[in-house]
Amino acid sequence: MVDQFRSSVRVKEQPCVEPGEVPCDVCTGSQLKAVKSCLMCLTSYCQTHLEPHHRVAGLKKHRLVEPMDRLEDRMCKNHDRLLELFCRTDQVCVCVLCTMTDHKSHPVVPLKEEYEVKTAQLGKIEAEVQQMIKERQRKIKDIIDTVDHSRADADREIADGVQVLTALRRSVEKCLDDHNKTVQEKLKSTEKEAEGLIKELEQEIKDLTNRSLEVKQFTQTEDHLHLLQTFRSLKDPPPPRDWTTVEVCPPSYVGTLRRALDQLEETLDMEMKKVPYLRSHAWTLTSIWPVGLLGNGPRLQRSVLGAYPGPVLDACDLTLDPNTANKELSLSEDNRKVTMVGVDQSYPDHPDRFDSWSQVLGREALTGRCYWEVEWEGRVIIGVTYRGITRRGQGGDSWLGGNNKSWGLYCDDGRYSARYNGRRTALPLRAAGSTRVGVYLDRPAGSLSFYRVSPGGGGSSDTLTHLHTFWSSFTQEDLLPGVWVEWWGSSASLCRL
């Protein structure tokens, strides 16, 4: 039938098919744009070749649809029927006859219904992909921010290094000059004393030589009368000096180098106090000078921003005070670990106990320079507070970092932030697999510093990375370590160093 009307129908002038449009399957030569597709003929027709479907009675019963490409792919290969349904069991498109044979009893739905389901799934996938893109964009920003912070830290480190090491070089040069000057002055004093004694001895030798000549002249005369008459004119010798007790004592240089190094330490400490960044690390001359030269070991052998091999000489052995623990906190037997259990532990009432916030303070007061480490899990605030912090109520005056009596470092899922007087300062560094924080209090310098303690791989030393430093003119009131364990299941442990 198709061959019959192909040869009989006169093609009228119509636009040729454009790219992306469905062409007429009947046109020869230049194909025209199809206006309908017949699902019975499996053929697409232009307006001219579609005319028989509007005129011939048998063709009028055919189902016409909007132009479709590759109509053969839309027909069931087993039954030559239109694929109108979707089998959810086998996840394939089927025709009506398929539901009576291979897909019998399988749940099937119209293509449009499954299309809407799949479209919704694609929308969800697209949303997830977009979320993943945003997360990676945020990660790129975090990495760039970290690099920017690292670059700023590097610039500051270089500038501070030039300043302090130049001051150190000048101080060492001055120390060397002063030391040499002191030694030279002592040597000159000894030489002057020796020169005076030598001159005195040479004068006595000269006088004695003259007398010796005079005596020889008398002894050479043979005139007895003349010798006896002139003997009385021989001058009496000067009273002799007892030189047996006279000696030149070599100068003592004991303590000279010690005093020079003491002065060098004092000068360097003054120079370092001019650089807050260096003070934040509690560096002193004794922390970089060879052990034994100054008589003291380094205060902090774990060098900041690097690997540390040895013990911390400023380490404090701290424990938690059960009388301060909130009743929903559980303490270990050795009072070193605290866990938020969310259940009343039936602690006795005590005026030092926090009645609202899940906090606990240390038993030992912090004096001088102190270093300790805290292993944390969950969500915690690690900090330091004056003993006089409020223990009652839910206001900011009773939680670590919520007032001007306490300072804290917030730790949660790899994030850090500094807390003081109710203000929060987000820190750029992440935990990077570390759940340990080092705390260094230098009361004389007025600094409280926090460090990330990262475990070394393959048995190598751990690494300290500076997180934040608070500055304060600490009063004489007792300072205590403290922990706020915020979430149920969170914990904090005071480490043994």
PDB file of N, CA and C in Angstrom, residues 57 69 122 128 190 245 259 280 326 390 487 489:
ATOM      1  N   ALA A  57     -10.235   5.071   4.102  1.00  0.00           N
ATOM      2  CA  ALA A  57     -10.943   4.579   5.292  1.00  0.00           C
ATOM      3  C   ALA A  57     -10.071   3.656   6.138  1.00  0.00           C
ATOM      4  N   ASP A  69      11.468   9.695  15.907  1.00  0.00           N
ATOM      5  CA  ASP A  69      12.590   9.105  15.189  1.00  0.00           C
ATOM      6  C   ASP A  69      12.752   7.652  15.604  1.00  0.00           C
ATOM      7  N   LEU A 122      15.947  11.126  38.808  1.00  0.00           N
ATOM      8  CA  LEU A 122      17.023  11.896  38.181  1.00  0.00           C
ATOM      9  C   LEU A 122      17.172  13.262  38.835  1.00  0.00           C
ATOM     10  N   GLU A 128      21.812  15.624  44.378  1.00  0.00           N
ATOM     11  CA  GLU A 128      22.943  15.047  45.104  1.00  0.00           C
ATOM     12  C   GLU A 128      24.259  15.417  44.431  1.00  0.00           C
ATOM     13  N   THR A 190      96.466  42.436  85.665  1.00  0.00           N
ATOM     14  CA  THR A 190      97.538  41.539  86.105  1.00  0.00           C
ATOM     15  C   THR A 190      98.871  41.952  85.498  1.00  0.00           C
ATOM     16  N   THR A 245     107.467  36.310  99.679  1.00  0.00           N
ATOM     17  CA  THR A 245     105.999  36.275  99.806  1.00  0.00           C
ATOM     18  C   THR A 245     105.292  37.040  98.694  1.00  0.00           C
ATOM     19  N   ARG A 259      78.156  34.772  83.854  1.00  0.00           N
ATOM     20  CA  ARG A 259      77.527  36.093  83.947  1.00  0.00           C
ATOM     21  C   ARG A 259      77.219  36.652  82.559  1.00  0.00           C
ATOM     22  N   SER A 280      53.869  33.659  72.070  1.00  0.00           N
ATOM     23  CA  SER A 280      52.765  32.708  72.123  1.00  0.00           C
ATOM     24  C   SER A 280      53.266  31.280  72.183  1.00  0.00           C
ATOM     25  N   ASN A 326      29.586  18.448  87.265  1.00  0.00           N
ATOM     26  CA  ASN A 326      28.136  18.441  87.108  1.00  0.00           C
ATOM     27  C   ASN A 326      27.618  17.020  87.335  1.00  0.00           C
ATOM     28  N   THR A 390      31.494  31.533  88.262  1.00  0.00           N
ATOM     29  CA  THR A 390      30.185  31.210  88.823  1.00  0.00           C
ATOM     30  C   THR A 390      29.850  29.744  88.573  1.00  0.00           C
ATOM     31  N   TRP A 487      28.053  17.070  74.717  1.00  0.00           N
ATOM     32  CA  TRP A 487      27.105  16.084  74.196  1.00  0.00           C
ATOM     33  C   TRP A 487      27.154  14.785  74.978  1.00  0.00           C
ATOM     34  N   GLY A 489      27.750  11.127  75.623  1.00  0.00           N
ATOM     35  CA  GLY A 489      28.755  10.237  75.058  1.00  0.00           C
ATOM     36  C   GLY A 489      30.098  10.886  74.816  1.00  0.00           C
TER      37      GLY A 489
END
